[in-house]
Amino acid sequence: MPTLILVRHGRSTANTAGLLAGWTPGVALDERGAAQAAALPARLADVPLSEVVSSPLQRCRETVAPLLAARPGLELRTDDRIGECDYGDWSGRKLAELADEPLMKVVQQHPTAAAFPGGESMRQMQHRAAEAVREWNARVAERHGPDAVYLMCSHGDIIKSLVADALGLHLDLFQRISVEPCSVTAIRYTELRPFLVRLGDTGDFASLAPTPRAAGPDAPVGGGAGAP
């Protein structure tokens, strides 16, 4: 079965503004995010990609644009099922304000019980994303063979939930996983089990240095802005 490369979109204007973007339209890459996207073709130069699938949201499409430009034979395909979690009434709000909402404690400690007002539950989010991956695995294997490699550009919470699914982790543990902007995660699927072969790889170890951001116990909902 295929190997899936999951790329989180580059840093966005919502990330730097501390906003929970969700499906809010018009959220683009910021200057650093654009630079991250521009570096992606070189990072993946040795990987023979058979398909590129993206969330339909602008920040993801902008992230894969340089990669597609470097590989004229590839077409962009979009799939709503790997779009960001629908945060409903929380979309567009400041994360600092949402930290005081009672629901945030549930999101952090018991995600399977978390449902966003006017949006979807985190269980629904994981289910649709995992179903999309399974369907794309079958499609890619049929089109390109069982050893094919393909790429999906998606969002922090989506990628974390897919990693949890691949590892057989309960969704309540997915907040222990971290994927920074434009990080690369790779899952090799087989008939019996998936293998996680890369997780949140940015190629930049500076982000491992202690920072005030890393001191808190909560996971950044939506994925966060990455290292300062």
CSV table of C-alpha atoms in Angstrom, one decimal:
chain,number,residue,atom,x,y,z
A,1,MET,CA,0.0,0.0,0.0
A,2,PRO,CA,1.1,3.6,-0.5
A,3,THR,CA,3.2,5.9,1.7
A,4,LEU,CA,1.4,9.1,2.6
A,5,ILE,CA,3.3,12.3,3.2
A,6,LEU,CA,1.3,14.7,5.3
A,7,VAL,CA,2.4,18.4,5.1
A,8,ARG,CA,0.9,20.9,7.4
A,9,HIS,CA,0.4,24.3,5.7
A,10,GLY,CA,3.0,27.0,6.2
A,11,ARG,CA,2.6,29.6,8.9
A,12,SER,CA,-0.5,31.6,8.3
A,13,THR,CA,-1.6,35.1,9.1
A,14,ALA,CA,-4.1,33.6,11.6
A,15,ASN,CA,-1.2,31.7,13.3
A,16,THR,CA,0.7,34.9,13.9
A,17,ALA,CA,-2.4,36.8,15.0
A,18,GLY,CA,-3.2,34.1,17.5
A,19,LEU,CA,-6.6,33.4,15.8
A,20,LEU,CA,-8.3,30.0,15.5
A,21,ALA,CA,-8.9,30.2,11.7
A,22,GLY,CA,-11.0,27.1,11.0
A,23,TRP,CA,-12.8,27.5,7.7
A,24,THR,CA,-12.6,31.3,7.8
A,25,PRO,CA,-12.0,32.4,4.2
A,26,GLY,CA,-9.0,34.6,3.1
A,27,VAL,CA,-6.5,33.2,5.6
A,28,ALA,CA,-3.2,33.2,3.7
A,29,LEU,CA,0.4,32.3,4.4
A,30,ASP,CA,2.4,35.1,6.1
A,31,GLU,CA,5.9,36.0,4.9
A,32,ARG,CA,7.5,33.2,6.8
A,33,GLY,CA,4.9,30.7,5.7
A,34,ALA,CA,5.5,31.6,2.1
A,35,ALA,CA,9.3,31.0,2.6
A,36,GLN,CA,8.5,27.6,4.2
A,37,ALA,CA,6.4,26.7,1.2
A,38,ALA,CA,9.1,27.9,-1.2
A,39,ALA,CA,11.6,25.5,0.5
A,40,LEU,CA,9.3,22.5,0.3
A,41,PRO,CA,10.3,21.4,-3.3
A,42,ALA,CA,13.9,21.1,-2.3
A,43,ARG,CA,13.0,19.2,0.9
A,44,LEU,CA,11.0,16.7,-1.1
A,45,ALA,CA,13.3,16.6,-4.2
A,46,ASP,CA,14.2,13.0,-3.8
A,47,VAL,CA,10.6,11.8,-3.3
A,48,PRO,CA,8.8,10.5,-6.4
A,49,LEU,CA,5.3,11.9,-5.7
A,50,SER,CA,2.4,10.3,-7.6
A,51,GLU,CA,-0.4,12.6,-6.4
A,52,VAL,CA,-0.8,15.8,-4.5
A,53,VAL,CA,-4.0,16.3,-2.5
A,54,SER,CA,-4.9,19.4,-0.6
A,55,SER,CA,-7.4,20.8,1.8
A,56,PRO,CA,-9.4,23.3,-0.2
A,57,LEU,CA,-8.4,26.2,2.1
A,58,GLN,CA,-6.2,28.9,0.8
A,59,ARG,CA,-3.3,28.4,3.2
A,60,CYS,CA,-2.9,24.8,2.1
A,61,ARG,CA,-3.2,25.5,-1.6
A,62,GLU,CA,-0.6,28.3,-1.3
A,63,THR,CA,1.7,25.8,0.5
A,64,VAL,CA,1.7,23.3,-2.3
A,65,ALA,CA,1.9,25.8,-5.1
A,66,PRO,CA,5.7,26.0,-5.3
A,67,LEU,CA,5.9,22.2,-5.2
A,68,LEU,CA,3.4,21.9,-8.1
A,69,ALA,CA,5.3,24.5,-10.1
A,70,ALA,CA,8.5,22.5,-9.7
A,71,ARG,CA,6.7,19.3,-10.9
A,72,PRO,CA,4.6,20.2,-13.9
A,73,GLY,CA,3.3,16.7,-14.3
A,74,LEU,CA,1.4,16.8,-11.0
A,75,GLU,CA,-2.1,18.2,-10.7
A,76,LEU,CA,-3.6,19.6,-7.6
A,77,ARG,CA,-6.5,17.6,-6.3
A,78,THR,CA,-8.6,18.9,-3.3
A,79,ASP,CA,-10.6,17.0,-0.7
A,80,ASP,CA,-12.9,18.7,1.7
A,81,ARG,CA,-12.5,15.8,4.2
A,82,ILE,CA,-8.9,16.9,5.0
A,83,GLY,CA,-10.0,20.5,5.5
A,84,GLU,CA,-9.6,22.1,8.9
A,85,CYS,CA,-11.8,21.1,11.8
A,86,ASP,CA,-15.0,23.1,11.7
A,87,TYR,CA,-14.7,25.1,14.9
A,88,GLY,CA,-18.1,26.7,14.3
A,89,ASP,CA,-18.7,29.7,16.6
A,90,TRP,CA,-15.1,29.5,17.7
A,91,SER,CA,-13.8,30.2,14.2
A,92,GLY,CA,-11.9,33.5,13.9
A,93,ARG,CA,-11.7,34.1,17.6
A,94,LYS,CA,-8.5,34.7,19.6
A,95,LEU,CA,-7.0,31.7,21.2
A,96,ALA,CA,-6.2,33.7,24.3
A,97,GLU,CA,-9.9,34.4,24.8
A,98,LEU,CA,-10.9,30.8,24.1
A,99,ALA,CA,-8.5,29.6,26.8
A,100,ASP,CA,-11.1,30.6,29.4
A,101,GLU,CA,-14.0,28.7,27.8
A,102,PRO,CA,-15.1,25.6,29.7
A,103,LEU,CA,-15.0,23.6,26.5
A,104,MET,CA,-11.3,24.2,26.1
A,105,LYS,CA,-10.6,22.0,29.1
A,106,VAL,CA,-12.5,19.2,27.3
A,107,VAL,CA,-10.7,19.8,24.1
A,108,GLN,CA,-7.4,19.4,25.9
A,109,GLN,CA,-8.2,16.5,28.2
A,110,HIS,CA,-11.1,14.6,26.6
A,111,PRO,CA,-11.3,15.4,22.9
A,112,THR,CA,-13.7,12.6,22.1
A,113,ALA,CA,-16.3,14.5,24.1
A,114,ALA,CA,-15.5,17.9,22.5
A,115,ALA,CA,-18.0,19.3,20.0
A,116,PHE,CA,-17.7,22.9,18.8
A,117,PRO,CA,-20.8,25.1,19.0
A,118,GLY,CA,-22.1,25.5,15.5
A,119,GLY,CA,-19.4,23.2,14.2
A,120,GLU,CA,-18.4,19.6,14.4
A,121,SER,CA,-17.0,17.2,17.0
A,122,MET,CA,-13.4,16.1,17.1
A,123,ARG,CA,-14.6,12.6,16.5
A,124,GLN,CA,-16.3,13.6,13.3
A,125,MET,CA,-13.1,15.4,12.3
A,126,GLN,CA,-11.0,12.3,12.7
A,127,HIS,CA,-13.5,10.0,11.1
A,128,ARG,CA,-13.8,12.0,7.9
A,129,ALA,CA,-10.0,12.5,7.6
A,130,ALA,CA,-9.3,8.8,8.2
A,131,GLU,CA,-11.9,7.8,5.6
A,132,ALA,CA,-10.4,10.2,3.1
A,133,VAL,CA,-6.9,8.6,3.6
A,134,ARG,CA,-8.2,5.1,3.3
A,135,GLU,CA,-10.0,6.0,0.0
A,136,TRP,CA,-7.0,7.8,-1.4
A,137,ASN,CA,-4.7,4.9,-0.4
A,138,ALA,CA,-6.8,2.6,-2.5
A,139,ARG,CA,-7.0,5.0,-5.4
A,140,VAL,CA,-3.3,5.8,-5.5
A,141,ALA,CA,-2.4,2.1,-5.3
A,142,GLU,CA,-4.8,1.3,-8.2
A,143,ARG,CA,-3.4,4.2,-10.3
A,144,HIS,CA,0.3,4.0,-9.4
A,145,GLY,CA,1.0,0.7,-7.8
A,146,PRO,CA,1.4,-0.4,-4.1
A,147,ASP,CA,4.8,1.3,-3.6
A,148,ALA,CA,3.6,4.8,-4.6
A,149,VAL,CA,4.1,7.8,-2.5
A,150,TYR,CA,1.6,10.7,-2.4
A,151,LEU,CA,1.2,13.9,-0.5
A,152,MET,CA,-1.6,15.5,1.4
A,153,CYS,CA,-1.4,19.1,2.6
A,154,SER,CA,-3.7,19.6,5.6
A,155,HIS,CA,-4.0,21.2,9.1
A,156,GLY,CA,-2.5,20.6,12.5
A,157,ASP,CA,-5.5,18.9,14.2
A,158,ILE,CA,-6.2,16.9,11.1
A,159,ILE,CA,-2.7,15.6,10.9
A,160,LYS,CA,-2.5,14.8,14.6
A,161,SER,CA,-5.7,12.9,14.4
A,162,LEU,CA,-4.4,10.8,11.5
A,163,VAL,CA,-1.2,10.1,13.3
A,164,ALA,CA,-3.2,8.9,16.3
A,165,ASP,CA,-5.3,6.7,14.0
A,166,ALA,CA,-2.2,5.2,12.4
A,167,LEU,CA,-0.6,4.5,15.8
A,168,GLY,CA,-3.8,3.0,17.2
A,169,LEU,CA,-3.9,5.8,19.8
A,170,HIS,CA,-7.2,6.8,21.3
A,171,LEU,CA,-8.2,10.3,20.1
A,172,ASP,CA,-8.1,11.5,23.8
A,173,LEU,CA,-4.3,11.1,23.5
A,174,PHE,CA,-3.9,13.1,20.2
A,175,GLN,CA,-3.0,16.3,22.0
A,176,ARG,CA,0.3,14.7,22.9
A,177,ILE,CA,1.3,15.0,19.2
A,178,SER,CA,2.9,18.1,17.8
A,179,VAL,CA,3.2,19.2,14.1
A,180,GLU,CA,4.6,22.6,13.4
A,181,PRO,CA,3.8,24.7,10.2
A,182,CYS,CA,5.1,23.1,7.0
A,183,SER,CA,6.3,20.1,8.9
A,184,VAL,CA,6.5,16.7,7.1
A,185,THR,CA,4.9,13.6,8.6
A,186,ALA,CA,5.1,10.3,6.7
A,187,ILE,CA,3.0,7.1,7.2
A,188,ARG,CA,3.7,4.0,5.3
A,189,TYR,CA,0.6,1.8,5.0
A,190,THR,CA,0.7,-1.9,4.7
A,191,GLU,CA,-2.0,-4.6,4.5
A,192,LEU,CA,-1.6,-5.3,8.3
A,193,ARG,CA,-0.6,-2.0,9.9
A,194,PRO,CA,0.6,1.5,9.2
A,195,PHE,CA,4.2,2.6,10.1
A,196,LEU,CA,4.9,6.1,11.3
A,197,VAL,CA,8.3,6.9,9.6
A,198,ARG,CA,8.4,10.7,10.1
A,199,LEU,CA,6.6,13.0,12.6
A,200,GLY,CA,6.5,16.7,12.4
A,201,ASP,CA,9.9,17.0,10.6
A,202,THR,CA,10.9,20.6,9.8
A,203,GLY,CA,14.6,20.0,9.4
A,204,ASP,CA,15.1,22.8,12.0
A,205,PHE,CA,16.3,21.7,15.4
A,206,ALA,CA,16.3,25.3,16.8
A,207,SER,CA,12.6,24.7,17.7
A,208,LEU,CA,13.8,22.2,20.3
A,209,ALA,CA,15.5,24.8,22.4
A,210,PRO,CA,13.5,25.8,25.5
A,211,THR,CA,11.1,28.6,25.1
A,212,PRO,CA,8.3,30.1,27.2
A,213,ARG,CA,5.9,28.7,24.6
A,214,ALA,CA,7.0,25.2,25.3
A,215,ALA,CA,6.5,25.5,29.1
A,216,GLY,CA,2.7,25.2,29.2
A,217,PRO,CA,0.8,22.0,29.5
A,218,ASP,CA,-1.9,22.7,26.9
A,219,ALA,CA,-1.7,21.8,23.2
A,220,PRO,CA,-2.1,24.6,20.7
A,221,VAL,CA,-5.6,24.1,19.2
A,222,GLY,CA,-5.4,24.4,15.4
A,223,GLY,CA,-1.7,23.5,15.6
A,224,GLY,CA,-0.1,26.8,16.6
A,225,ALA,CA,2.4,29.1,14.9
A,226,GLY,CA,5.5,27.0,15.5
A,227,ALA,CA,8.8,28.1,16.9
A,228,PRO,CA,9.3,31.9,17.2
